[in-house]
XYZ file of C-alpha atoms in Angstrom:
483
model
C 137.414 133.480 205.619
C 138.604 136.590 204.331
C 136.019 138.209 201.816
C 137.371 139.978 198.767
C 136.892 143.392 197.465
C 135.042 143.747 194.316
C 135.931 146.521 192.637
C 134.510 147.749 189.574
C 136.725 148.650 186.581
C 136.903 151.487 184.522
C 136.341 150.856 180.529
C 139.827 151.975 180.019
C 140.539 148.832 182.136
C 138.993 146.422 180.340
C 140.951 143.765 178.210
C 138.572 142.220 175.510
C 141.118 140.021 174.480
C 140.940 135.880 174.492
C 142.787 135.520 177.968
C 139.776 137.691 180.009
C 137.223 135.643 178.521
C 138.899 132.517 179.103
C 139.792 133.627 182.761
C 135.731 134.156 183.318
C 135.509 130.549 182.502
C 137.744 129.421 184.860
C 136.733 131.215 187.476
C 133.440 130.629 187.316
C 133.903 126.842 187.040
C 136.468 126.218 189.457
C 134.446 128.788 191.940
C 138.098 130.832 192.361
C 137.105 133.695 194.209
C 135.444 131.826 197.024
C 138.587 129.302 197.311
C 140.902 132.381 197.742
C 138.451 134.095 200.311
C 138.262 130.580 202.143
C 142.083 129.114 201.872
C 143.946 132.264 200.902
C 144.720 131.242 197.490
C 143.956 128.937 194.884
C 146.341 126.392 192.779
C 145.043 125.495 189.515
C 146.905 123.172 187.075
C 147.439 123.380 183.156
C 144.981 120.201 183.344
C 142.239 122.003 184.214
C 142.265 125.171 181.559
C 141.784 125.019 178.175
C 142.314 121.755 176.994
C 140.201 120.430 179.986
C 136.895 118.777 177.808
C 134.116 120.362 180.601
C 136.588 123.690 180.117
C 136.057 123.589 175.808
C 132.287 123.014 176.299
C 131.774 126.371 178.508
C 134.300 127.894 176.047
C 131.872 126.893 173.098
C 128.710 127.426 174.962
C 130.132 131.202 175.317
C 132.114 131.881 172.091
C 130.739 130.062 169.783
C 133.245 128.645 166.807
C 135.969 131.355 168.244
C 139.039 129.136 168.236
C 139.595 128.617 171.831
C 143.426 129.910 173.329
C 146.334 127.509 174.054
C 147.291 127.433 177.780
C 150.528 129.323 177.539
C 148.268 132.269 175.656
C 146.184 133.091 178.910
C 149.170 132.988 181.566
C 151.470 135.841 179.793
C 151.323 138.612 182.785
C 154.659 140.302 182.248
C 152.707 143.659 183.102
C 149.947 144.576 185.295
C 147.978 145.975 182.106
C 147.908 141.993 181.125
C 145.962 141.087 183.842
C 142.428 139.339 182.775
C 139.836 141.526 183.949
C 138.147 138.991 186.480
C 141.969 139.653 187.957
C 141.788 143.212 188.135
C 138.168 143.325 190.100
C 139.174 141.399 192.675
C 143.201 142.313 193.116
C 144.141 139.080 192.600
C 147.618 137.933 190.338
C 149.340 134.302 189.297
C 152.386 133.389 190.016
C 153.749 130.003 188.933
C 154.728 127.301 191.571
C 156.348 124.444 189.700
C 154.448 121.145 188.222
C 152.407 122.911 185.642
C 151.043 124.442 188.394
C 150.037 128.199 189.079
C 149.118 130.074 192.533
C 146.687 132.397 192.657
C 146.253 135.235 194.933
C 146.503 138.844 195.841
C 150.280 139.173 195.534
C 151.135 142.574 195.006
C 153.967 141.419 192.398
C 154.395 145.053 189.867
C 156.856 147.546 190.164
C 156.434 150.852 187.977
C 159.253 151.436 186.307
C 160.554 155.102 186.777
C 161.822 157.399 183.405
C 164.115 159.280 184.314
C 165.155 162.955 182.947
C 168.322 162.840 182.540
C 171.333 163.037 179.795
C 171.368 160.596 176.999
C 175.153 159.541 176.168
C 176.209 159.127 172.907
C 178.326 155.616 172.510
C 179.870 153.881 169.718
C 181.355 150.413 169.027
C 185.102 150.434 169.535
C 185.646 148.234 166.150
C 183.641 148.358 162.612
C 180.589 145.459 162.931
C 179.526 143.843 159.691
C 177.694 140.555 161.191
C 175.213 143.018 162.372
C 173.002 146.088 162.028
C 172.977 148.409 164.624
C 170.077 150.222 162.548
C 167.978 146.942 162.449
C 167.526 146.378 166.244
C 164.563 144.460 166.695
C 165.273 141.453 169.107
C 165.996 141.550 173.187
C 169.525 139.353 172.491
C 170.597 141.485 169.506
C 169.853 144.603 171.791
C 171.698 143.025 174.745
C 174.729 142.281 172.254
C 175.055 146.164 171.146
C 174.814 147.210 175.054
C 177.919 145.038 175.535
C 179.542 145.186 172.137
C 179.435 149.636 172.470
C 180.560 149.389 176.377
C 177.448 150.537 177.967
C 177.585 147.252 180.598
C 180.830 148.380 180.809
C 179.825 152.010 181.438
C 177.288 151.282 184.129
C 179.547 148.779 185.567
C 182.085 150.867 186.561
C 179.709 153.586 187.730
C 178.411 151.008 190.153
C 181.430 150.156 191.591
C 185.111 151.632 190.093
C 187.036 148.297 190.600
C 184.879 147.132 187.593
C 186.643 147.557 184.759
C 185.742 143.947 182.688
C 182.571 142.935 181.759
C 181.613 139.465 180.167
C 178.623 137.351 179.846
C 177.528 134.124 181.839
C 174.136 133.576 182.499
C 170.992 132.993 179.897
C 168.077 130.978 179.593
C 166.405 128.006 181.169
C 167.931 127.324 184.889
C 166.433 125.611 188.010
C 166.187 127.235 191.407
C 165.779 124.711 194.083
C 164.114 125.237 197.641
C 163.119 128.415 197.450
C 161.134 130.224 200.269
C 160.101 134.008 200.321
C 157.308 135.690 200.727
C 155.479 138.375 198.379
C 153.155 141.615 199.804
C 149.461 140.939 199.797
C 147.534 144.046 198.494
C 144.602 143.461 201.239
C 146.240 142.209 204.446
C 149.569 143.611 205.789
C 150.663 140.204 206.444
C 153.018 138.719 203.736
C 152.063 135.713 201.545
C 154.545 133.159 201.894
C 155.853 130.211 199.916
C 157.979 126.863 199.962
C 158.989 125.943 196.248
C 161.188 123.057 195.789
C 161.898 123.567 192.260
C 161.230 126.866 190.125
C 163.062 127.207 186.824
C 164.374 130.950 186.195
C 164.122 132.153 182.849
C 166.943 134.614 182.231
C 167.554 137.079 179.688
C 171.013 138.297 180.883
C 173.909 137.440 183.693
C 176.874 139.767 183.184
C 179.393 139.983 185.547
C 182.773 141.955 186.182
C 185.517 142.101 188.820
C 183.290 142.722 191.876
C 179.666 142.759 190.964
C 176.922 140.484 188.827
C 174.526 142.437 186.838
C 170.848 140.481 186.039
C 169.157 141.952 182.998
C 165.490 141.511 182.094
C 165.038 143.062 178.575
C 161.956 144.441 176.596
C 161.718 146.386 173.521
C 159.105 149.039 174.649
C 159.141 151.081 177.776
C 156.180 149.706 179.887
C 154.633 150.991 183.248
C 155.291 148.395 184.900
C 156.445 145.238 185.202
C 156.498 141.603 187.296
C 159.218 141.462 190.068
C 159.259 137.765 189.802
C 161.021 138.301 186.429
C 164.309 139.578 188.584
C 163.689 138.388 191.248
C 164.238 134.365 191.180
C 167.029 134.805 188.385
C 168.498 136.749 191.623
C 167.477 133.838 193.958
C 169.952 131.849 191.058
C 172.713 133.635 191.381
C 172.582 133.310 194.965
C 172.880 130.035 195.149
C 175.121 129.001 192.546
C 177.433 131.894 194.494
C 176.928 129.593 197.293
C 177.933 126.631 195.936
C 180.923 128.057 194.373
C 181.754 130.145 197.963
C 182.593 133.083 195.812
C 180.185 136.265 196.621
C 179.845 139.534 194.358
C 177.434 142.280 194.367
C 174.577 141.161 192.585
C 172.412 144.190 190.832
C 169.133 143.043 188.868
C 168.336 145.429 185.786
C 165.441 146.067 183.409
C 166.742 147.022 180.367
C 164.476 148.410 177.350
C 165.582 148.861 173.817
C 163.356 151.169 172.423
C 163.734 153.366 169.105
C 166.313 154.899 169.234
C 167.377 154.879 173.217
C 168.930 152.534 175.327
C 167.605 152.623 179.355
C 168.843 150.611 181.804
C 167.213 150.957 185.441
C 168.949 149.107 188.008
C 167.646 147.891 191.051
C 168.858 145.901 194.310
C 166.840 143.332 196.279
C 167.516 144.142 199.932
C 166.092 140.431 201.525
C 165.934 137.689 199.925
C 163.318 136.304 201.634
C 160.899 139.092 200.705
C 160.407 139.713 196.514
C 159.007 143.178 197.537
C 162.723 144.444 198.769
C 163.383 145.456 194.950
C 165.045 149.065 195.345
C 165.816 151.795 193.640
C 169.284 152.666 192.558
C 170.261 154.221 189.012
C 169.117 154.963 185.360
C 171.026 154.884 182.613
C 170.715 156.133 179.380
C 172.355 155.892 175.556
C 172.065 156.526 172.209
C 174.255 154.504 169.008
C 177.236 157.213 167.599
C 179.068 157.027 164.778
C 181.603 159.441 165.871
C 184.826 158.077 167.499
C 185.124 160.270 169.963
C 182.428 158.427 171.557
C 184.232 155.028 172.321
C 184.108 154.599 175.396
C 186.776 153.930 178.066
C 187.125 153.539 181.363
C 188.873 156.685 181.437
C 185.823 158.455 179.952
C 183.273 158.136 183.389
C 182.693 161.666 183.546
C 182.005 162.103 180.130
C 177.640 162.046 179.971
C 176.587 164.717 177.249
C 173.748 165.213 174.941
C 176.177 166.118 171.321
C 172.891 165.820 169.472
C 172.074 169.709 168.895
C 175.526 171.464 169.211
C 174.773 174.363 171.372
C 171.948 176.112 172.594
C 172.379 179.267 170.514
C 171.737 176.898 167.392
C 168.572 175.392 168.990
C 167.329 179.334 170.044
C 167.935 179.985 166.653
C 165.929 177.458 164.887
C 163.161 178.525 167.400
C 163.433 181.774 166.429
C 163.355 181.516 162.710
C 160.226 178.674 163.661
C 156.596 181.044 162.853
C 153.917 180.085 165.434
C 150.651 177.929 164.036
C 147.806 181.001 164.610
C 145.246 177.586 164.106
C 145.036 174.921 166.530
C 145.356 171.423 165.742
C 142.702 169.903 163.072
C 142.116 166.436 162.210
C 141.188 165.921 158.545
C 137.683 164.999 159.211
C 137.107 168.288 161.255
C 137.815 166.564 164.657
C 139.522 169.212 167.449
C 142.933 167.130 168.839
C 142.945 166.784 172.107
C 145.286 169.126 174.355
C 148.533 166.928 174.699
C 148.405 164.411 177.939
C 151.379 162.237 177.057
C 154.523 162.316 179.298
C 156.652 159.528 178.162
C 158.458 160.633 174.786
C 159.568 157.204 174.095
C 156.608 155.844 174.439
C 155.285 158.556 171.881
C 158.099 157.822 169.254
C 157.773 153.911 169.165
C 153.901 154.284 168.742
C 154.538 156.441 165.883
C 157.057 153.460 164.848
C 153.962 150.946 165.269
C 151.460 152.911 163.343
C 154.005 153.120 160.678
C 154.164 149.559 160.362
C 152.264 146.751 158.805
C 147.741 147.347 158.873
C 147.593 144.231 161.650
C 148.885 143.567 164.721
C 149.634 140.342 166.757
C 149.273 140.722 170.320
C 151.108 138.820 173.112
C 148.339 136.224 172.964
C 148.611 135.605 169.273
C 145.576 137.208 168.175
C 145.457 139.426 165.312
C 144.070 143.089 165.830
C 143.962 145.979 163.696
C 147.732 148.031 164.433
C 145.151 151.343 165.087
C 142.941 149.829 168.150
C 143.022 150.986 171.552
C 143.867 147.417 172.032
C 147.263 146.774 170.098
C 148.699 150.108 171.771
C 147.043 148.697 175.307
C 148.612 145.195 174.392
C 152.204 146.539 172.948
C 153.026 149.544 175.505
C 151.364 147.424 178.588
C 149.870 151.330 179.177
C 145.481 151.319 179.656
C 142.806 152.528 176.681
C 142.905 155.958 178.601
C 146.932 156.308 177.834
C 145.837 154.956 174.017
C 143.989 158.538 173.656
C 146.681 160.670 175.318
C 149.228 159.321 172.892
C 147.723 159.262 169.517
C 146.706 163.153 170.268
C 149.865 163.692 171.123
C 151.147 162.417 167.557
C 147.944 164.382 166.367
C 148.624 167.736 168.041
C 152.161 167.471 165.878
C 151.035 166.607 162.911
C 152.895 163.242 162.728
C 149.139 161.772 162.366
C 145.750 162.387 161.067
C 142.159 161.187 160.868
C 140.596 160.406 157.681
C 138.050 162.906 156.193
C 135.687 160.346 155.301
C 136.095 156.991 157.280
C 137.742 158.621 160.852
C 140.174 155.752 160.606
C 143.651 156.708 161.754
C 146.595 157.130 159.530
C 149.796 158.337 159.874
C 150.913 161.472 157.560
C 153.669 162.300 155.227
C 155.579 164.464 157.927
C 155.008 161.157 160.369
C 156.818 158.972 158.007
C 159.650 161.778 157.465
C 159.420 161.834 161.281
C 159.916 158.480 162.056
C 162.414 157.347 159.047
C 164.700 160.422 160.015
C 168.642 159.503 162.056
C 168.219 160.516 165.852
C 170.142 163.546 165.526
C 168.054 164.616 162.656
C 164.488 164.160 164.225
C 165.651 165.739 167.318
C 166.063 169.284 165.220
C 162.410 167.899 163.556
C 161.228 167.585 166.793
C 162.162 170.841 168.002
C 160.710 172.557 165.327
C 157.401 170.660 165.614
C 157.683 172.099 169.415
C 158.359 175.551 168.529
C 155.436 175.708 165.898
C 152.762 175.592 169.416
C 152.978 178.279 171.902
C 152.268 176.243 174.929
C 155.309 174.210 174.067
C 157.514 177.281 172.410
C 157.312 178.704 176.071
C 158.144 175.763 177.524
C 161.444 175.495 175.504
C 162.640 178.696 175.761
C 162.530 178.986 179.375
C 164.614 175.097 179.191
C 167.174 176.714 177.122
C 167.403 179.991 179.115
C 167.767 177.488 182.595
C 164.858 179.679 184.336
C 161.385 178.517 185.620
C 158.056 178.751 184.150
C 154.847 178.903 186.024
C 152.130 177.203 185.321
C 150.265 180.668 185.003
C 152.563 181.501 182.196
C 151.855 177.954 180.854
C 147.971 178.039 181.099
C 148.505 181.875 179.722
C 150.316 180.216 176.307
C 147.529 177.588 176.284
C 144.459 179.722 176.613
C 146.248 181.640 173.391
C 146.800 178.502 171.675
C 142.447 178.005 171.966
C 141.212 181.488 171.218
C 139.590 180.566 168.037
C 138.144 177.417 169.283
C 134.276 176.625 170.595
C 133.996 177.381 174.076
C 132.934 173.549 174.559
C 136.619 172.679 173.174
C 138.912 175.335 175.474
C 140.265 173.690 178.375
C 140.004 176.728 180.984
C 142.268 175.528 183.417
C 145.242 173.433 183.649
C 144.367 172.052 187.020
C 140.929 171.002 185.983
């Protein structure tokens, strides 16, 4: 018997959402923890959740007349953020095993996903499009068709490997891999937890393929933390062994590809076994943004060719910056509330919650239940980032004036420069966005020393800072950057 850690979680953890309370139940029923301490895991069937009549009572006897979740709305853990809370205490994770069947254990099955700074290329579509939008991106398919209508595939395909030079489409949807066995890292023992599927059906985004290497695309439409490696990983178990059967053998990259506002990132990775799901590795990022300009179709030709056309030239940028006054008041919320110093680090992340906010009063999470669009718990349940992250980003939008907190209520809304912000053309809110910079002196310095290609210390950053807070209550200065 090994005994498992409890551990207990932070409240920027917690999920109050259907599938943690209907997780409880389970647990506590089907006495889960103690079956994975004495056997090493546990398999539970779709028969015995929520449609199981003992399963509705304890549902009822908790939660009352709350309409109790469908099966398929407790077992959606794409990211580790999803994870019901009885999960998280005890480092335990699901993983489907065929039969309506799901394994539970303490698989170690996320992989952060890495954002990269780096250039953003500009790309346009080689012919004039009028069956669709480019503007009105809002599905993973429609995304995945502008990637390979523009030539990004193409782009990264030939980067990968220069005897790639055309790209087409096989691969999508529903597929069955058959006698699988591999093994996934435990996050308590150092020895492996292995398994022996006979059938597992692959559900697959994207299979693109060119002259000497097969591309597998997972695709989202926000940037997350994290996500499952089982989502590449039997797709690339797929391709193996249809490459078998045909006796014709490519490289084979897997990819997790996110459409988000404005920017198109592909991160591309490599399994190194096989046999082991935790071999996923490493290997490039990728970047783009939608041009109108015809200079920027792309061509094979063209591989060098990775620049940021957005803001013409430095001098212009130095300029605006220049001509930009400095705020001599820091950041106010409408109902007298100091913003928080900015915590953020993920600018797309900042930019498509700004999107959300912008959007309709209600939100329906993963699990189909509605929330209100400003919670802690639609940004936890749409960016897959914890409550913590919630605060860091919404001061972040705060600190720029892009949104505010009503004088009376303290509800959030977003303000008229937010909706300028966020119905402005890339190119457009980049010189916005510069400007908003510029107006702060922690930032100002920051950008200045960018454009002028020399370093900045974090003395000279704390320095900027402490000027920024001058006029503010003691209680409200943050005194050092480090604390």
């Amino acid at each position: 018997m090994t005994k498992l850690p409890k551990r207990k979680l932070e409240s920027y953890e917690k999920r109050t959402n259907n599938p943690s309370f209907a997780w409880k139940i389970l647990f506590d029923k089907y006495d889960i923890v103690k079956e994975v301490e004495d056997n090493g895991f546990y398999d539970i069937s779709t028969k015995q959740m929520m449609r199981n009549k003992d399963v509705v009572a304890l549902w009822q006897q908790e939660h009352g007349s709350k309409p109790i979740p469908d099966n398929r709305n407790i077992l959606k853990f794409d990211f580790s953020t999803d994870l019901p809370n009885i999960f998280k205490e005890y480092r335990l994770q699901i993983m489907p095993i065929g039969k309506n069947t799901y394994r539970i254990a303490p698989f170690d099955m996320y992989q952060p996903l890495p954002n990269k700074t780096m250039p953003i290329m500009p790309i346009t579509s080689p012919i004039k499009i009028a069956s669709l939008d480019f503007n009105k991106i809002t599905t993973e398919p429609n995304a995945q068709t502008v990637a390979e209508i523009t030539g990004m595939l193409t782009y990264i395909f030939h980067d990968l490997d220069s005897e790639n030079r055309t790209v087409v489409g096989t691969l999508s949807g529903k597929n069955n891999v058959s006698n699988a066995s591999f093994s996934v890292k435990s996050q308590i023992s150092k020895t492996p937890i292995t398994f022996d599927i006979n059938t597992w059906q692959s559900e697959t985004d994207g299979v693109y393929e060119s002259d000497d290497s097969v591309l597998i695309l997972e695709s989202k439409m926000k940037f997350p933390k994290d996500f499952n490696i089982r989502q590449l990983f039997v797709p690339r178990l797929l391709v193996e062994q249809i490459m078998n059967d045909l006796d014709v053998h490519k490289d084979v990259y897997a990819g997790y590809f996110v459409k988000t506002k404005d920017i198109y990132i592909f991160t591309v990775y490599k399994f190194t076994d096989l046999s082991y799901m935790n071999s996923i590795t490493f290997k490039r990022q990728y970047k783009f943004r939608l041009s109108d300009d015809p200079a920027n179709i792309y061509q094979i030709e063209d591989t060098s060719k990775q620049q940021l056309n957005d803001i013409q030239t430095i001098e212009s940028v130095q300029q605006l910056i220049k001509e930009t006054p400095v705020n001599d008041r820091y950041p106010q919320y409408s109902n007298g509330q100091y913003v928080s110093f900015p915590q953020a680090n993920n600018l797309q992340i900042a930019l498509d919650y700004l999107a959300l906010l912008s959007g309709q009063d209600k939100y329906i999470t993963d699990n189909d239940e509605e929330i209100a669009t400003t919670s802690a718990e639609a940004f936890v349940d749409a960016f897959k980032y914890d409550k913590r992250q919630y605060g860091y980003y919404f001061n972040w939008l705060g600190y720029f004036g892009l949104v505010d907190r009503d004088k009376e209520s303290g509800k959030a809304i977003v303000t008229e420069r937010g909706r300028q912000f966020n119905n402005a053309q890339f190119s457009e809110r980049n010189w916005m966005l510069v400007k908003l910079m510029a107006t702060h002196l922690s930032s100002r310095v920051i950008l200045e020393s960018l454009l002028r290609k020399t370093s900045i210390s974090n003395v000279q950053v704390e320095q900027a800072v402490k000027q920024e807070m001058k006029n503010l209550p003691e209680n409200k200065k943050i005194l050092s950057l480090e604390a």
